[in-house]
N, CA and C atoms as an extended XYZ file, in Angstrom:
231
Properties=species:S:1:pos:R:3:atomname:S:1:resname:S:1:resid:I:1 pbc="F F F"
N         7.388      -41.459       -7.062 N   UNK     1
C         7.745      -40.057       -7.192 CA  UNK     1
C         6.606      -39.213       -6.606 C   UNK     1
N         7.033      -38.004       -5.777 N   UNK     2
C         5.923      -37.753       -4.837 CA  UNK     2
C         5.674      -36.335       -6.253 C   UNK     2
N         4.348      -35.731       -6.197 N   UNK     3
C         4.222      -34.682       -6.339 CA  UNK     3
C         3.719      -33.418       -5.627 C   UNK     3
N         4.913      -32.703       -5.288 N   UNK     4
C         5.129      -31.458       -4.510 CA  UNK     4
C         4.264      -30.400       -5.854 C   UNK     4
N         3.661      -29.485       -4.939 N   UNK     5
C         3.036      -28.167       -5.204 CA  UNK     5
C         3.510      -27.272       -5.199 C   UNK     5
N         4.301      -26.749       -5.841 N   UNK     6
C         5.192      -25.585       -5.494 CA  UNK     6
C         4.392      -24.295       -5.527 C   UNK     6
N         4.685      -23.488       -4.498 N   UNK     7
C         4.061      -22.311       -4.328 CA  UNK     7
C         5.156      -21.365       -4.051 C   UNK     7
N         5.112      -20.377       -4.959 N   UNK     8
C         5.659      -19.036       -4.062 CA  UNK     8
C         5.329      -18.000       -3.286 C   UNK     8
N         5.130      -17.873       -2.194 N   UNK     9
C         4.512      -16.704       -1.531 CA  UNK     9
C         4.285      -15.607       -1.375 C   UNK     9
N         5.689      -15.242       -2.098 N   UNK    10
C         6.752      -13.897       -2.322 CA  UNK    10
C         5.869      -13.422       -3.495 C   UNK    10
N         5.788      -14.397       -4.746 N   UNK    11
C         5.389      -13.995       -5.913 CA  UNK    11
C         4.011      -13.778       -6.117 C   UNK    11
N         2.896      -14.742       -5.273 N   UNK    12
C         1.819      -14.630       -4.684 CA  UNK    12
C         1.060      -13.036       -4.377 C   UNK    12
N         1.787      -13.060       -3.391 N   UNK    13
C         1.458      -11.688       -2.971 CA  UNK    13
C         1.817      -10.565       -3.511 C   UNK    13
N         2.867      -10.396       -4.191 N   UNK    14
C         3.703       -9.712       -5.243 CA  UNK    14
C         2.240       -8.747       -6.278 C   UNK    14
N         1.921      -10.467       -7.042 N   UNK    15
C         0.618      -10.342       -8.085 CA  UNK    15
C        -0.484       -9.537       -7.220 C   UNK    15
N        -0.660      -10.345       -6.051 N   UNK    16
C        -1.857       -9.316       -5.344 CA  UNK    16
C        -1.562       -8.286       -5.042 C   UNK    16
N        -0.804       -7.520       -4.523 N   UNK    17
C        -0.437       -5.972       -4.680 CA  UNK    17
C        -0.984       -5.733       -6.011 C   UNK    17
N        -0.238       -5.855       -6.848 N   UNK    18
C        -0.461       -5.360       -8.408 CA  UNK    18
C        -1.842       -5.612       -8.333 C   UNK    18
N        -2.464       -6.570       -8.298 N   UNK    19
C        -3.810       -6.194       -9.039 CA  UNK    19
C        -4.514       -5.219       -8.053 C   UNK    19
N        -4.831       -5.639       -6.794 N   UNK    20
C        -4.506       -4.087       -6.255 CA  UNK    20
C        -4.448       -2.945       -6.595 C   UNK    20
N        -3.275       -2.452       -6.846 N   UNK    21
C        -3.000       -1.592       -7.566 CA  UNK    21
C        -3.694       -0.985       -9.148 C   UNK    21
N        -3.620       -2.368       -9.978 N   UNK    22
C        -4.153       -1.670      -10.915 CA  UNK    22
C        -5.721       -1.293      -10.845 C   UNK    22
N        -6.421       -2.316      -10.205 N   UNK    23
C        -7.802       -2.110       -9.819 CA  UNK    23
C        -7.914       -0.377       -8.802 C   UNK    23
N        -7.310       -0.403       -8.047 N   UNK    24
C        -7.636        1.058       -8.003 CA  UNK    24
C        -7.196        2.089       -8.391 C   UNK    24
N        -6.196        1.652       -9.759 N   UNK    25
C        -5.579        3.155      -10.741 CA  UNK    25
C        -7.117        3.142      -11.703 C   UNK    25
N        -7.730        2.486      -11.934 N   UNK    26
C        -9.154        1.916      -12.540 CA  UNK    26
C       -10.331        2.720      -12.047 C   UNK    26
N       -10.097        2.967      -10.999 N   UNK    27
C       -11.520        3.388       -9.831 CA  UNK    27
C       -12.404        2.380       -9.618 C   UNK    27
N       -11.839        0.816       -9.817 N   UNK    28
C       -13.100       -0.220       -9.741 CA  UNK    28
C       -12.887       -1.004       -8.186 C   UNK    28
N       -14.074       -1.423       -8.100 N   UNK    29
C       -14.252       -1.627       -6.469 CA  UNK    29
C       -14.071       -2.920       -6.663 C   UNK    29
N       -13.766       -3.777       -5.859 N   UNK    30
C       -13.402       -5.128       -5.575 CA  UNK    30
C       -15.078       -5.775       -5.943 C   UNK    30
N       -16.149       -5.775       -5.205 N   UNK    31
C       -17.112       -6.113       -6.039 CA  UNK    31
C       -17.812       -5.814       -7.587 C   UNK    31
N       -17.338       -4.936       -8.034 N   UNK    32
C       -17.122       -4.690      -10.120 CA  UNK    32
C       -16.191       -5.041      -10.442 C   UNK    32
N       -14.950       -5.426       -9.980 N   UNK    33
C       -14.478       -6.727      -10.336 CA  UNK    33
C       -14.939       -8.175      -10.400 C   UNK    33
N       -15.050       -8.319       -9.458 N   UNK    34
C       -16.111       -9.804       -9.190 CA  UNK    34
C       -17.243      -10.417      -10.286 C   UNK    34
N       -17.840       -9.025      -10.141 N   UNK    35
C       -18.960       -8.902      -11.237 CA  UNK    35
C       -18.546       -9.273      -12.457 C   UNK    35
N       -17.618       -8.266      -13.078 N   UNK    36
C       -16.856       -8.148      -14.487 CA  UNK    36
C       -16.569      -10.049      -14.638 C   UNK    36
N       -15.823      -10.174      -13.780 N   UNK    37
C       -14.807      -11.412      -13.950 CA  UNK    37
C       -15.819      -12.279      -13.471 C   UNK    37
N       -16.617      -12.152      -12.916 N   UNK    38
C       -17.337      -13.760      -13.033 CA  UNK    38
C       -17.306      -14.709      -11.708 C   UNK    38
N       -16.476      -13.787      -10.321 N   UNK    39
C       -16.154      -14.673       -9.523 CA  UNK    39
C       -16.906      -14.137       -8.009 C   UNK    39
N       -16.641      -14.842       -7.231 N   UNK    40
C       -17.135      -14.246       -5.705 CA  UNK    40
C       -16.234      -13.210       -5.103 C   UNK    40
N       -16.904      -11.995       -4.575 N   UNK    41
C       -16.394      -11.232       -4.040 CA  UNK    41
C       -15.033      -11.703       -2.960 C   UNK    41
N       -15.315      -12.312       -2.417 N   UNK    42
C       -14.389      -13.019       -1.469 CA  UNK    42
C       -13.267      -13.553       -2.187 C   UNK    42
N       -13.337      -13.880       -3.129 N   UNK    43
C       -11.984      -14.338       -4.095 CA  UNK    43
C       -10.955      -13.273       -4.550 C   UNK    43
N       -11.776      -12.128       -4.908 N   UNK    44
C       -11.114      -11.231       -5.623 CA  UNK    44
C       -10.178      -10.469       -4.078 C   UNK    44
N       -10.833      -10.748       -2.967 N   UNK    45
C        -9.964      -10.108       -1.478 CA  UNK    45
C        -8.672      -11.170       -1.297 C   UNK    45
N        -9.488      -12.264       -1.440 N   UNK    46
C        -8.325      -13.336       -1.112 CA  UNK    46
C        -7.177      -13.330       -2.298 C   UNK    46
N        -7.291      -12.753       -3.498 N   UNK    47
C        -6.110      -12.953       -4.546 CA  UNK    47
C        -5.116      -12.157       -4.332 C   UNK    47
N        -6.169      -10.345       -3.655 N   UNK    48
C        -5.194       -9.153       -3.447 CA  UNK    48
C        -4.795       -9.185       -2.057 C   UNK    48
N        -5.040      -10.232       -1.267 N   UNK    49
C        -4.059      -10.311       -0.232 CA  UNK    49
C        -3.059      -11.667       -0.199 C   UNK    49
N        -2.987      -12.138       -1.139 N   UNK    50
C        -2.104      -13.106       -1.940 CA  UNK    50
C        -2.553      -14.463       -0.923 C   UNK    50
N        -3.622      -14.765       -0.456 N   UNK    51
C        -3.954      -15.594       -0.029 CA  UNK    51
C        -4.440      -17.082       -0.558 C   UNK    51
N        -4.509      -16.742       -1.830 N   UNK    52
C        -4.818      -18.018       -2.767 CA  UNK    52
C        -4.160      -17.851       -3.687 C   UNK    52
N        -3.629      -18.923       -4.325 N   UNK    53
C        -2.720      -19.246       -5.940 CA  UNK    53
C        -3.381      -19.407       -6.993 C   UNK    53
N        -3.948      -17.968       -7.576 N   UNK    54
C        -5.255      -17.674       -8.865 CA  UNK    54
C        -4.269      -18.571       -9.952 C   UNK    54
N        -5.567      -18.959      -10.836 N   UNK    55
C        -5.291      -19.925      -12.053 CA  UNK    55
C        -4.955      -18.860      -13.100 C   UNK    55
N        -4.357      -19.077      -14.376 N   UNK    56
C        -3.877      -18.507      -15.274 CA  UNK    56
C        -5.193      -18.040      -15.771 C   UNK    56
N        -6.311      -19.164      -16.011 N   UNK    57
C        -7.362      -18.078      -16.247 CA  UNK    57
C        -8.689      -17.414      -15.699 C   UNK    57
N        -7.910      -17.481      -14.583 N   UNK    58
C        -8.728      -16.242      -13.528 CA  UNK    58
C        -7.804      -15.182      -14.106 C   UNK    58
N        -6.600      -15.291      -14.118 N   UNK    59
C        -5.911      -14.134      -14.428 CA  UNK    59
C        -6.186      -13.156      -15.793 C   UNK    59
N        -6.561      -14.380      -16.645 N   UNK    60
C        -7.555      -13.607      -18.211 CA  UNK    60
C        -8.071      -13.310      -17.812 C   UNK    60
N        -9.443      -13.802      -16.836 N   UNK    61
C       -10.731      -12.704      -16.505 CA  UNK    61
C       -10.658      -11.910      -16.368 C   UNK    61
N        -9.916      -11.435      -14.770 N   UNK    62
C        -9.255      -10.591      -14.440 CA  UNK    62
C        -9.151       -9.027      -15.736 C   UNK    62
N        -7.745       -9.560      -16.081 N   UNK    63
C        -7.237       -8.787      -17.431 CA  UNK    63
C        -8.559       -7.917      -18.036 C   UNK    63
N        -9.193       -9.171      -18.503 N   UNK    64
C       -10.332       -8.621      -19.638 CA  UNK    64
C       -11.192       -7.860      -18.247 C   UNK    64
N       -11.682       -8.318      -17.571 N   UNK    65
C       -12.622       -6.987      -16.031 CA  UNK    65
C       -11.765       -5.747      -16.142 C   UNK    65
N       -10.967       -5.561      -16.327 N   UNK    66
C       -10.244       -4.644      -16.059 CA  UNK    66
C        -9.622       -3.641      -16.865 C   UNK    66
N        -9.963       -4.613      -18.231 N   UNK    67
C        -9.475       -3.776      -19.281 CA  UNK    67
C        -8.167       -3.715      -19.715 C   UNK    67
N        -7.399       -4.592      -19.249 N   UNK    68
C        -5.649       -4.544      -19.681 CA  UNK    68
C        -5.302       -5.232      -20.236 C   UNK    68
N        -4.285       -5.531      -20.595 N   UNK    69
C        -3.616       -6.746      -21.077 CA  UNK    69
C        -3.154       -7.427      -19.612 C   UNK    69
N        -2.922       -8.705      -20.023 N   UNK    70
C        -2.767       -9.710      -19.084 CA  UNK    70
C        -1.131       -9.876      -17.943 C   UNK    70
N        -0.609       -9.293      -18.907 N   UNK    71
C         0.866       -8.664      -18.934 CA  UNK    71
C         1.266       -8.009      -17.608 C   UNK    71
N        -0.092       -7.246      -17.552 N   UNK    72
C         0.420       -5.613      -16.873 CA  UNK    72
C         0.196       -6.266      -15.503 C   UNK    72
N        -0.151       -7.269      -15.201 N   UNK    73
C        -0.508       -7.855      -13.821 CA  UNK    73
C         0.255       -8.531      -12.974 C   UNK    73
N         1.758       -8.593      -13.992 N   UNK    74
C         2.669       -9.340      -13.316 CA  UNK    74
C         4.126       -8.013      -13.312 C   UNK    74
N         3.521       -7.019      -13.630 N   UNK    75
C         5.153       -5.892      -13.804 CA  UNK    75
C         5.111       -5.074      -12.179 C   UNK    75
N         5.650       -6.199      -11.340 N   UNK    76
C         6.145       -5.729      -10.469 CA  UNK    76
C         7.288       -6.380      -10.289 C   UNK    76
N         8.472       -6.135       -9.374 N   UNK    77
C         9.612       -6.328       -8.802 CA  UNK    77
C         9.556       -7.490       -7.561 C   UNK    77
């Protein structure tokens, strides 16, 4: 039995808009994110251009950098 990786691309990038988005309803810069959350600047570009498939808890970090609930990162269409 092979194991396939399923990725969505659509949904991918979807999330990166949103955080996107919420990061600059925030006024926080892509590097005070980084900072906050713990990760390399370059990650936090590559998530909001849906270029990598962030782990559930990058997505807590995230949340907590940012101040939201974890929730609010996926209410897009």
């Amino acid at each position: 039995m092979a194991n396939n990786y399923y990725r969505d691309e659509d949904f991918i990038k979807k999330f990166g808009l949103r955080l996107k988005e919420l990061r600059k309803s925030k006024k926080v810069s892509q590097e005070e994110l980084a900072f906050k959350a713990g990760f390399e600047l370059s990650q936090i570009g590559r998530i909001e251009r849906g270029t990598i498939n962030t782990s559930i808890s990058h997505v807590a970090a995230i949340a907590t950098a940012l101040e939201v609930p974890a929730s609010d990162l996926f209410l897009f269409e």
